[in-house]
Structures are given as structure tokens and as C-alpha cells.
Amino acid sequence: MTRESGSLPLQGLKVIEMGQLIAGPFASKLLGEFGADVIKIEPPGVGDPLRKWRKIKDGTSLWWHVQSRNKHSLTLDLKQAEAQAIVRRLVAEADILVENFRPGTLEDWGLGWDALAALNPRLIMLRISGYGQTGPYRDLPGFGVIGEAMGGLRHLSGHPGQAPVRVGVSIGDSLSSLYGVIGVLLALQERQRSGLGQMIDVALYESVFAMMESLVPEYDAFGYVREPAGSALPGITPSNSYPCNDGAYVLIAGNGDSIYKRLMSLIGRPDLAEDPRLAHNDGRSEQAERIDVAIAAWTRQRSRDEVIEALETARVPAGYPYTAADIVADPHYLARRMIEQVQTSTGPLKVPGVLPKLSRTPGRIGAGGPRLGEHTDDVLAGLGLSEAQRQGLRERGII
């Protein structure tokens, strides 16, 4: 992968981030990786709560160096009128504003969409919230876990008859960030024609709901309510996890018609391979348990590595659940630069690489997350505030 000298797709764009924790900051992280200049606004003294989430090293979350890489940290107490005035000056020169406060919060500070769009008609404003900027639930507090529940994901997670489980990451927030970035890119494209910005309204529950495939049509057509199914994927057969004799599990996706035949031949079941009732997915799904039992009988006689090797030879998609240790040691991850290293105040740190991969102008990671307020003086000096003015703001707790 080669990069044109000094070229990044979003180079020259100015982004103001007024969010915290996950959904808003993840979106601006993606923009920053592709060249946008991101100024992250944080409360003085404490900063973004994510600085203290998960595993901490030398007082700072390791997650912070993923979520806030490439950003500039500006401290402002947004409840103060002088801080709000600084935001307006920043917005007047900005291309994009990202925020994930509860709806109405920015309006209370005089920083809502109508006010900022009047100040800068080219502004693109990404707003991520639990339930969106409109509707009867707009004022309710909403985190990713609630979006995952209302969006339908939590009901489908886990095993039948047991408590629903969560995906081990903040998937509702991250999906909303991705939809938010898509919205920003669409708005940037449209702005080239109209010269005008617009507001993008992303709700956590809607971002999850958008992933629910045929959930609603099946209910509407048949009154069918999809239920949790453990490791299986109902209606797509075979696609499940299967036990090995060393206590490990393998994941096998043999649901393509020709792939299914190769899989059955591999496990010594020509009767299942040639049964015309099982030639296509709809017929196989009616006998999913029978097929899964046959596959499991074969995997139980072998170790995980033996199963994987045999399936790869037969050209049947297969894998196993990777741990963090598996990921950082995997040659494919390394070959595709999905494990990179940033420099932090405490030394080098491995972090996930950049996606998506562009052939000519790929994204980049410049540094880990900034120290709280690290760039406050630089940003305010760029607005023309003197050292004495900045000191006065600092003494009054505004920065």
C-alpha cells in the first residue's frame, strides 16, 4: 500500500467533537484517521469519562489511545457563556461538528442546530443520541445497551430459554458511529453541489435495528417472532459451532450448496451429500438438527487444528473464536497492518489498524490519545486569544 505524499482523503476538513465516551468520539476518530483535523472538547479537570474506563495504565485508559488517536484536546466548560462563545468561533470555521449529548442539551447552551447553521451555513452537524432528535422518547437517557435492546439485537442474543447476553463490545454505539460517518460523507458530497451543510440525526436503536435483516418482514408476513438460537443461524444451514476433542470449538459455514456437498463428503456422509431434499438451503434448514449432529460427530473425534486443516483442504469456510493473543500473533492480521503501534507517554502500544483500506490515499495513525487539554493553548491562540486572555480563562475555570 502506497500513499501519495501528503495526501489524505479528508485533509483540510475541520471537525469539532463535543461528544464523550463512545458513539460520537468513535465517529470523529474515523474522520481523523483519514486526515480531518479533529478538535476534541473536554471538561476541564476531568475530561472525557472514557479516560478512566476499562484497563488503566499510568492513570489513563488504554482504550483512550484507540478512541482518541490523532485528536487535539481542548478543555472548555461548556456550561459557561465564555466557553460557548469560543465554540461559536470554532464552529464558524469548521466543516463538521460531532456531538452525542442528550437531545436539547446544546439548545440549552445556545449551540443547537438552528443557531449554529445560521452562523455557518456550510456546517455539517452529526448528532448521535439514544432515540434521535424527535419522537416521544427523545428526552430519555439512552446508552448503547438500551439501543441494542430496543433495536432487537439483545432478544436474539444467547441461548433459548436463557437470559439474553450482550456482544462483548459496545456494538450499538459503534454501529451508530459508522452510520454517522456515512451520513457525514453523504452530506459532504451534497455540499459540493449546494454549498450548504445539513444536520444528520442518528439514533442508537435505529442503527441496531437496521442490522436486523428479515426480522420485521417475517413477522409481518407470517406472524413469526424470531427467537435466540445460541450459536446457530436459523434458516441458514449448516452454520454453527461444533465441539472438538480438545475442548475447543470450530465455526463451520457450510451453507453454500456446493460447499455443503464437499463438507458432507469430508465427514463421510455421502447419504447427506446426495440427498436431493438437502440440495438447497431451504431443505437443509428443515433438517438442521440432523445435519448438525452429523458434523459434530465428526469434529468430536478430532482436535481443533485437525478439523481446521481438513476443512481448509476441502475448501469449506471454517475458523475458531480468536482471543486477543490469537489476534496479535496472527500473520494475516500483521500482513494487512491490522495491528499497528502508537507512541504514548508511557511507551509504545499496540492498537487496531485503520479501516477501510484505500489503495492510493490510505488512512493513518499519528499518535495515541492526547493528554487532557494538551492543545488548549494552541487552539485558543489560533483564534487570536492572547496569553493573558488564556490565563484569565484558566483562572476562572473556563478552560
Short mmCIF file of C-alpha atoms in Angstrom, two decimals:
data_model
loop_
_atom_site.label_atom_id
_atom_site.label_comp_id
_atom_site.label_asym_id
_atom_site.label_seq_id
_atom_site.Cartn_x
_atom_site.Cartn_y
_atom_site.Cartn_z
CA MET A 1 0.00 0.00 0.00
CA THR A 2 1.45 3.33 -1.04
CA ARG A 3 0.29 6.79 -0.07
CA GLU A 4 0.55 9.88 -2.21
CA SER A 5 2.89 12.29 -0.50
CA GLY A 6 0.96 14.43 1.99
CA SER A 7 -2.40 13.25 0.70
CA LEU A 8 -5.31 12.08 2.84
CA PRO A 9 -8.95 11.98 1.67
CA LEU A 10 -10.31 14.34 4.34
CA GLN A 11 -7.27 16.58 4.60
CA GLY A 12 -8.25 20.22 5.13
CA LEU A 13 -11.55 19.46 6.85
CA LYS A 14 -12.01 20.81 10.38
CA VAL A 15 -14.01 18.74 12.87
CA ILE A 16 -15.23 19.84 16.30
CA GLU A 17 -16.04 16.96 18.64
CA MET A 18 -18.35 17.74 21.54
CA GLY A 19 -19.22 14.18 22.47
CA GLN A 20 -17.93 11.81 25.08
CA LEU A 21 -17.48 8.09 25.71
CA ILE A 22 -18.14 6.10 22.54
CA ALA A 23 -20.62 6.91 19.78
CA GLY A 24 -19.63 10.49 18.92
CA PRO A 25 -15.89 10.11 19.57
CA PHE A 26 -15.68 6.89 17.53
CA ALA A 27 -17.15 8.73 14.55
CA SER A 28 -14.66 11.60 14.77
CA LYS A 29 -11.83 9.08 15.27
CA LEU A 30 -12.65 7.62 11.86
CA LEU A 31 -12.68 11.08 10.29
CA GLY A 32 -9.35 11.91 11.90
CA GLU A 33 -7.71 8.74 10.61
CA PHE A 34 -8.32 9.95 7.07
CA GLY A 35 -6.92 13.41 7.51
CA ALA A 36 -9.57 15.56 9.16
CA ASP A 37 -8.26 17.94 11.83
CA VAL A 38 -10.23 16.94 14.96
CA ILE A 39 -10.52 19.23 17.98
CA LYS A 40 -12.00 17.33 20.90
CA ILE A 41 -13.66 19.49 23.56
CA GLU A 42 -13.46 18.09 27.11
CA PRO A 43 -14.50 19.36 30.54
CA PRO A 44 -11.58 20.97 32.43
CA GLY A 45 -10.03 18.89 35.17
CA VAL A 46 -11.80 15.61 34.42
CA GLY A 47 -12.01 15.20 30.65
CA ASP A 48 -13.91 12.54 28.78
CA PRO A 49 -15.02 9.75 31.18
CA LEU A 50 -13.52 7.22 28.75
CA ARG A 51 -10.12 8.25 30.09
CA LYS A 52 -10.98 6.13 33.16
CA TRP A 53 -12.78 3.18 31.51
CA ARG A 54 -11.57 -0.42 31.31
CA LYS A 55 -7.88 -1.13 31.92
CA ILE A 56 -5.84 1.82 33.22
CA LYS A 57 -2.10 2.39 32.80
CA ASP A 58 -0.40 5.33 34.49
CA GLY A 59 -3.77 6.95 35.11
CA THR A 60 -5.13 6.69 31.55
CA SER A 61 -7.35 4.12 29.90
CA LEU A 62 -5.64 2.03 27.22
CA TRP A 63 -8.89 2.33 25.25
CA TRP A 64 -8.28 6.09 25.16
CA HIS A 65 -5.33 5.60 22.82
CA VAL A 66 -7.60 3.86 20.30
CA GLN A 67 -10.65 6.11 20.59
CA SER A 68 -8.86 9.46 20.65
CA ARG A 69 -5.81 8.96 18.47
CA ASN A 70 -4.99 11.79 16.07
CA LYS A 71 -7.15 14.26 18.03
CA HIS A 72 -6.37 17.60 19.69
CA SER A 73 -7.67 18.09 23.24
CA LEU A 74 -9.23 21.46 24.10
CA THR A 75 -10.70 21.95 27.57
CA LEU A 76 -13.85 24.07 27.88
CA ASP A 77 -16.59 24.24 30.48
CA LEU A 78 -19.49 24.32 28.04
CA LYS A 79 -21.89 25.49 30.75
CA GLN A 80 -20.08 28.84 30.82
CA ALA A 81 -21.06 31.65 28.43
CA GLU A 82 -17.44 32.44 27.59
CA ALA A 83 -16.82 28.81 26.61
CA GLN A 84 -19.94 28.82 24.45
CA ALA A 85 -18.65 31.95 22.71
CA ILE A 86 -15.39 30.12 21.93
CA VAL A 87 -17.35 27.22 20.46
CA ARG A 88 -19.18 29.61 18.15
CA ARG A 89 -15.88 30.99 16.92
CA LEU A 90 -14.62 27.48 16.26
CA VAL A 91 -17.82 26.45 14.52
CA ALA A 92 -17.67 29.49 12.25
CA GLU A 93 -14.53 27.99 10.71
CA ALA A 94 -15.47 24.30 10.98
CA ASP A 95 -16.77 21.83 8.41
CA ILE A 96 -18.20 19.23 10.77
CA LEU A 97 -19.49 19.16 14.34
CA VAL A 98 -19.95 15.82 16.09
CA GLU A 99 -21.98 15.60 19.31
CA ASN A 100 -23.72 12.89 21.32
CA PHE A 101 -25.32 14.75 24.21
CA ARG A 102 -28.91 14.13 25.20
CA PRO A 103 -31.22 16.00 22.78
CA GLY A 104 -31.84 19.57 23.92
CA THR A 105 -28.53 19.95 25.77
CA LEU A 106 -26.84 22.01 23.08
CA GLU A 107 -30.00 24.05 22.60
CA ASP A 108 -29.91 24.95 26.31
CA TRP A 109 -26.39 26.32 25.74
CA GLY A 110 -27.40 28.29 22.65
CA LEU A 111 -25.46 25.85 20.48
CA GLY A 112 -28.29 23.98 18.77
CA TRP A 113 -28.52 23.23 15.08
CA ASP A 114 -30.55 26.29 14.10
CA ALA A 115 -28.18 28.68 15.85
CA LEU A 116 -25.00 27.09 14.50
CA ALA A 117 -26.33 26.68 10.95
CA ALA A 118 -27.21 30.38 10.91
CA LEU A 119 -23.63 31.11 11.97
CA ASN A 120 -22.09 28.75 9.39
CA PRO A 121 -24.46 27.60 6.62
CA ARG A 122 -21.83 25.11 5.35
CA LEU A 123 -21.71 23.29 8.69
CA ILE A 124 -22.44 19.57 8.77
CA MET A 125 -23.64 18.54 12.22
CA LEU A 126 -23.68 14.88 13.26
CA ARG A 127 -25.95 14.24 16.24
CA ILE A 128 -25.96 10.78 17.81
CA SER A 129 -28.38 10.02 20.64
CA GLY A 130 -30.27 7.12 22.15
CA TYR A 131 -33.61 7.74 20.45
CA GLY A 132 -32.98 10.57 17.97
CA GLN A 133 -33.78 14.26 17.99
CA THR A 134 -37.55 13.75 17.55
CA GLY A 135 -40.25 11.37 18.78
CA PRO A 136 -41.83 10.59 22.16
CA TYR A 137 -38.66 9.01 23.60
CA ARG A 138 -36.21 11.76 22.54
CA ASP A 139 -35.66 13.06 26.10
CA LEU A 140 -34.99 9.65 27.67
CA PRO A 141 -31.38 8.77 28.51
CA GLY A 142 -30.06 6.15 26.12
CA PHE A 143 -26.78 4.23 26.10
CA GLY A 144 -25.67 1.61 23.59
CA VAL A 145 -27.00 -1.25 25.69
CA ILE A 146 -30.50 0.25 25.55
CA GLY A 147 -30.22 0.76 21.80
CA GLU A 148 -29.20 -2.88 21.40
CA ALA A 149 -32.24 -3.95 23.41
CA MET A 150 -34.80 -1.76 21.66
CA GLY A 151 -33.25 -2.42 18.25
CA GLY A 152 -33.87 -6.16 18.59
CA LEU A 153 -30.32 -7.45 19.00
CA ARG A 154 -30.45 -8.40 22.67
CA HIS A 155 -33.55 -10.55 22.17
CA LEU A 156 -31.69 -12.61 19.55
CA SER A 157 -28.50 -12.99 21.59
CA GLY A 158 -27.88 -16.02 23.75
CA HIS A 159 -29.49 -19.43 24.03
CA PRO A 160 -33.20 -20.33 24.01
CA GLY A 161 -34.82 -20.05 27.42
CA GLN A 162 -31.87 -18.24 28.99
CA ALA A 163 -31.19 -14.62 29.85
CA PRO A 164 -30.15 -12.52 26.82
CA VAL A 165 -26.44 -11.85 26.59
CA ARG A 166 -24.54 -8.90 25.21
CA VAL A 167 -21.96 -8.79 22.49
CA GLY A 168 -18.66 -8.26 24.31
CA VAL A 169 -18.11 -4.79 22.82
CA SER A 170 -20.20 -1.61 22.54
CA ILE A 171 -21.69 -2.64 19.22
CA GLY A 172 -24.71 -0.33 19.38
CA ASP A 173 -22.52 2.74 19.79
CA SER A 174 -20.08 1.66 17.09
CA LEU A 175 -22.81 0.90 14.56
CA SER A 176 -24.25 4.36 15.19
CA SER A 177 -20.81 5.88 14.62
CA LEU A 178 -20.50 4.10 11.30
CA TYR A 179 -23.92 5.29 10.16
CA GLY A 180 -22.94 8.76 11.35
CA VAL A 181 -19.76 8.78 9.28
CA ILE A 182 -21.70 7.56 6.24
CA GLY A 183 -24.08 10.47 6.79
CA VAL A 184 -21.19 12.93 7.04
CA LEU A 185 -19.64 11.70 3.81
CA LEU A 186 -23.00 11.90 2.02
CA ALA A 187 -23.52 15.43 3.32
CA LEU A 188 -20.02 16.45 2.19
CA GLN A 189 -20.76 15.15 -1.30
CA GLU A 190 -24.07 17.02 -1.45
CA ARG A 191 -22.44 20.20 -0.12
CA GLN A 192 -20.24 20.29 -3.21
CA ARG A 193 -23.39 20.89 -5.26
CA SER A 194 -25.48 23.08 -2.96
CA GLY A 195 -22.83 24.83 -0.87
CA LEU A 196 -24.93 24.06 2.21
CA GLY A 197 -24.43 21.80 5.20
CA GLN A 198 -27.12 19.81 6.97
CA MET A 199 -27.88 18.03 10.23
CA ILE A 200 -27.54 14.24 10.50
CA ASP A 201 -29.77 12.61 13.12
CA VAL A 202 -28.58 9.13 14.19
CA ALA A 203 -30.35 7.13 16.90
CA LEU A 204 -28.64 4.20 18.64
CA TYR A 205 -31.69 1.95 18.48
CA GLU A 206 -32.20 2.64 14.77
CA SER A 207 -28.60 1.79 13.92
CA VAL A 208 -29.03 -1.59 15.60
CA PHE A 209 -32.48 -2.13 14.10
CA ALA A 210 -31.07 -1.51 10.62
CA MET A 211 -28.96 -4.69 11.08
CA MET A 212 -31.94 -6.92 11.83
CA GLU A 213 -32.21 -8.35 8.32
CA SER A 214 -35.61 -10.04 7.74
CA LEU A 215 -36.87 -9.67 11.32
CA VAL A 216 -39.84 -7.39 10.51
CA PRO A 217 -40.89 -8.86 7.13
CA GLU A 218 -41.06 -12.35 8.66
CA TYR A 219 -43.28 -11.05 11.42
CA ASP A 220 -45.47 -9.10 9.03
CA ALA A 221 -45.94 -11.93 6.55
CA PHE A 222 -46.18 -14.91 8.90
CA GLY A 223 -46.56 -13.54 12.43
CA TYR A 224 -43.19 -15.20 13.08
CA VAL A 225 -41.19 -13.81 16.01
CA ARG A 226 -37.53 -14.70 15.63
CA GLU A 227 -36.03 -16.12 18.83
CA PRO A 228 -32.48 -16.64 20.14
CA ALA A 229 -30.75 -19.73 18.78
CA GLY A 230 -27.41 -19.94 20.54
CA SER A 231 -24.53 -20.43 18.12
CA ALA A 232 -26.72 -21.49 15.19
CA LEU A 233 -28.11 -19.23 12.48
CA PRO A 234 -31.71 -20.39 11.95
CA GLY A 235 -32.76 -20.71 8.35
CA ILE A 236 -29.15 -20.90 7.11
CA THR A 237 -27.78 -24.46 7.29
CA PRO A 238 -25.22 -25.60 8.24
CA SER A 239 -23.76 -22.64 10.09
CA ASN A 240 -22.89 -23.35 13.70
CA SER A 241 -20.13 -24.04 16.22
CA TYR A 242 -19.03 -27.61 16.81
CA PRO A 243 -17.03 -29.24 19.65
CA CYS A 244 -13.60 -30.82 19.21
CA ASN A 245 -11.90 -33.49 21.31
CA ASP A 246 -9.50 -30.96 22.88
CA GLY A 247 -12.28 -28.85 24.38
CA ALA A 248 -12.13 -26.21 21.64
CA TYR A 249 -14.87 -25.24 19.21
CA VAL A 250 -14.76 -24.61 15.48
CA LEU A 251 -17.14 -22.47 13.48
CA ILE A 252 -18.22 -24.01 10.19
CA ALA A 253 -20.17 -22.21 7.47
CA GLY A 254 -21.14 -24.92 5.01
CA ASN A 255 -24.35 -23.32 3.81
CA GLY A 256 -23.46 -22.84 0.13
CA ASP A 257 -24.89 -25.70 -1.93
CA SER A 258 -21.57 -26.89 -3.40
CA ILE A 259 -19.75 -26.22 -0.13
CA TYR A 260 -22.31 -28.34 1.71
CA LYS A 261 -21.64 -31.30 -0.59
CA ARG A 262 -17.88 -31.02 -0.03
CA LEU A 263 -18.41 -30.86 3.72
CA MET A 264 -20.61 -33.96 3.78
CA SER A 265 -18.12 -35.85 1.64
CA LEU A 266 -15.32 -34.83 4.00
CA ILE A 267 -17.12 -36.13 7.09
CA GLY A 268 -18.00 -39.40 5.41
CA ARG A 269 -21.70 -38.78 4.91
CA PRO A 270 -22.38 -39.28 1.18
CA ASP A 271 -26.01 -40.03 2.08
CA LEU A 272 -26.44 -36.43 3.27
CA ALA A 273 -24.39 -35.07 0.39
CA GLU A 274 -26.54 -36.69 -2.30
CA ASP A 275 -29.97 -36.46 -0.67
CA PRO A 276 -32.00 -34.30 -3.12
CA ARG A 277 -34.04 -32.90 -0.23
CA LEU A 278 -30.85 -31.32 1.13
CA ALA A 279 -29.55 -29.91 -2.14
CA HIS A 280 -30.61 -26.37 -1.28
CA ASN A 281 -30.71 -24.27 1.87
CA ASP A 282 -34.48 -24.35 2.42
CA GLY A 283 -34.50 -28.16 2.52
CA ARG A 284 -31.41 -28.32 4.71
CA SER A 285 -32.88 -25.85 7.18
CA GLU A 286 -35.82 -28.19 7.74
CA GLN A 287 -33.33 -30.86 8.84
CA ALA A 288 -30.77 -28.61 10.51
CA GLU A 289 -30.54 -30.69 13.69
CA ARG A 290 -29.84 -33.88 11.74
CA ILE A 291 -27.04 -32.19 9.79
CA ASP A 292 -25.52 -30.55 12.88
CA VAL A 293 -25.47 -33.88 14.72
CA ALA A 294 -23.57 -35.46 11.84
CA ILE A 295 -20.99 -32.67 11.71
CA ALA A 296 -20.50 -32.68 15.48
CA ALA A 297 -19.96 -36.46 15.48
CA TRP A 298 -17.06 -35.89 13.08
CA THR A 299 -15.49 -32.88 14.87
CA ARG A 300 -15.66 -34.61 18.28
CA GLN A 301 -13.15 -37.18 17.06
CA ARG A 302 -10.53 -34.58 16.16
CA SER A 303 -8.60 -31.67 17.63
CA ARG A 304 -9.35 -28.12 16.62
CA ASP A 305 -6.24 -27.87 14.45
CA GLU A 306 -7.02 -31.17 12.73
CA VAL A 307 -10.56 -30.04 11.97
CA ILE A 308 -9.42 -26.66 10.63
CA GLU A 309 -6.75 -28.22 8.42
CA ALA A 310 -9.18 -30.75 6.94
CA LEU A 311 -11.83 -28.12 6.27
CA GLU A 312 -9.33 -25.76 4.62
CA THR A 313 -8.16 -28.58 2.36
CA ALA A 314 -11.78 -29.27 1.40
CA ARG A 315 -12.36 -25.56 0.78
CA VAL A 316 -15.05 -25.28 3.47
CA PRO A 317 -15.15 -21.92 5.33
CA ALA A 318 -14.11 -22.53 8.93
CA GLY A 319 -12.45 -20.84 11.86
CA TYR A 320 -12.32 -20.63 15.62
CA PRO A 321 -13.01 -17.85 18.14
CA TYR A 322 -9.86 -15.70 18.34
CA THR A 323 -8.66 -14.27 21.63
CA ALA A 324 -6.55 -11.12 21.84
CA ALA A 325 -3.46 -13.34 21.99
CA ASP A 326 -4.50 -15.08 18.77
CA ILE A 327 -5.12 -11.76 17.03
CA VAL A 328 -1.77 -10.09 17.76
CA ALA A 329 0.14 -13.25 16.71
CA ASP A 330 -1.80 -13.95 13.52
CA PRO A 331 0.29 -13.49 10.34
CA HIS A 332 -2.72 -12.36 8.30
CA TYR A 333 -3.52 -9.56 10.75
CA LEU A 334 0.11 -8.48 10.59
CA ALA A 335 0.36 -8.71 6.81
CA ARG A 336 -2.66 -6.43 6.40
CA ARG A 337 -1.41 -3.95 9.02
CA MET A 338 -4.38 -4.52 11.28
CA ILE A 339 -2.08 -4.37 14.29
CA GLU A 340 -0.18 -1.08 14.48
CA GLN A 341 1.79 0.66 17.18
CA VAL A 342 1.39 4.15 18.60
CA GLN A 343 3.69 6.08 20.87
CA THR A 344 2.17 7.13 24.19
CA SER A 345 3.60 8.98 27.17
CA THR A 346 4.35 5.59 28.73
CA GLY A 347 5.87 3.95 25.67
CA PRO A 348 4.77 2.04 22.56
CA LEU A 349 1.31 0.46 22.49
CA LYS A 350 -0.28 -1.97 20.03
CA VAL A 351 -3.64 -0.77 18.67
CA PRO A 352 -6.05 -1.81 15.88
CA GLY A 353 -5.16 -0.62 12.38
CA VAL A 354 -7.19 1.69 10.16
CA LEU A 355 -10.26 0.77 8.11
CA PRO A 356 -11.31 0.93 5.33
CA LYS A 357 -8.17 0.33 3.27
CA LEU A 358 -7.79 2.78 0.39
CA SER A 359 -5.26 1.86 -2.29
CA ARG A 360 -3.95 5.36 -3.04
CA THR A 361 -4.76 7.55 -0.03
CA PRO A 362 -4.99 5.21 2.99
CA GLY A 363 -5.66 6.49 6.48
CA ARG A 364 -3.03 6.86 9.17
CA ILE A 365 -2.42 6.82 12.90
CA GLY A 366 -0.31 9.73 14.05
CA ALA A 367 -0.24 9.32 17.81
CA GLY A 368 -2.16 7.94 20.74
CA GLY A 369 -4.79 9.88 22.66
CA PRO A 370 -3.79 13.38 23.80
CA ARG A 371 -3.26 14.50 27.39
CA LEU A 372 -6.21 16.41 28.83
CA GLY A 373 -6.07 19.97 27.49
CA GLU A 374 -2.81 19.30 25.67
CA HIS A 375 -3.77 21.55 22.76
CA THR A 376 -5.89 24.15 24.56
CA ASP A 377 -3.34 26.96 24.28
CA ASP A 378 -2.58 26.20 20.62
CA VAL A 379 -6.26 26.18 19.63
CA LEU A 380 -7.13 29.37 21.52
CA ALA A 381 -4.02 31.15 20.28
CA GLY A 382 -5.14 30.23 16.78
CA LEU A 383 -8.38 32.10 17.50
CA GLY A 384 -6.36 35.17 18.46
CA LEU A 385 -6.59 34.91 22.27
CA SER A 386 -3.50 36.29 23.97
CA GLU A 387 -1.58 34.52 26.70
CA ALA A 388 -3.12 36.88 29.26
CA GLN A 389 -6.64 36.12 28.00
CA ARG A 390 -5.99 32.42 28.15
CA GLN A 391 -4.64 32.72 31.67
CA GLY A 392 -7.76 34.61 32.70
CA LEU A 393 -9.99 31.88 31.28
CA ARG A 394 -7.92 29.30 33.13
CA GLU A 395 -8.20 31.13 36.44
CA ARG A 396 -11.98 31.29 36.08
CA GLY A 397 -12.20 27.54 35.39
CA ILE A 398 -13.47 28.01 31.83
CA ILE A 399 -10.57 26.12 30.24
#
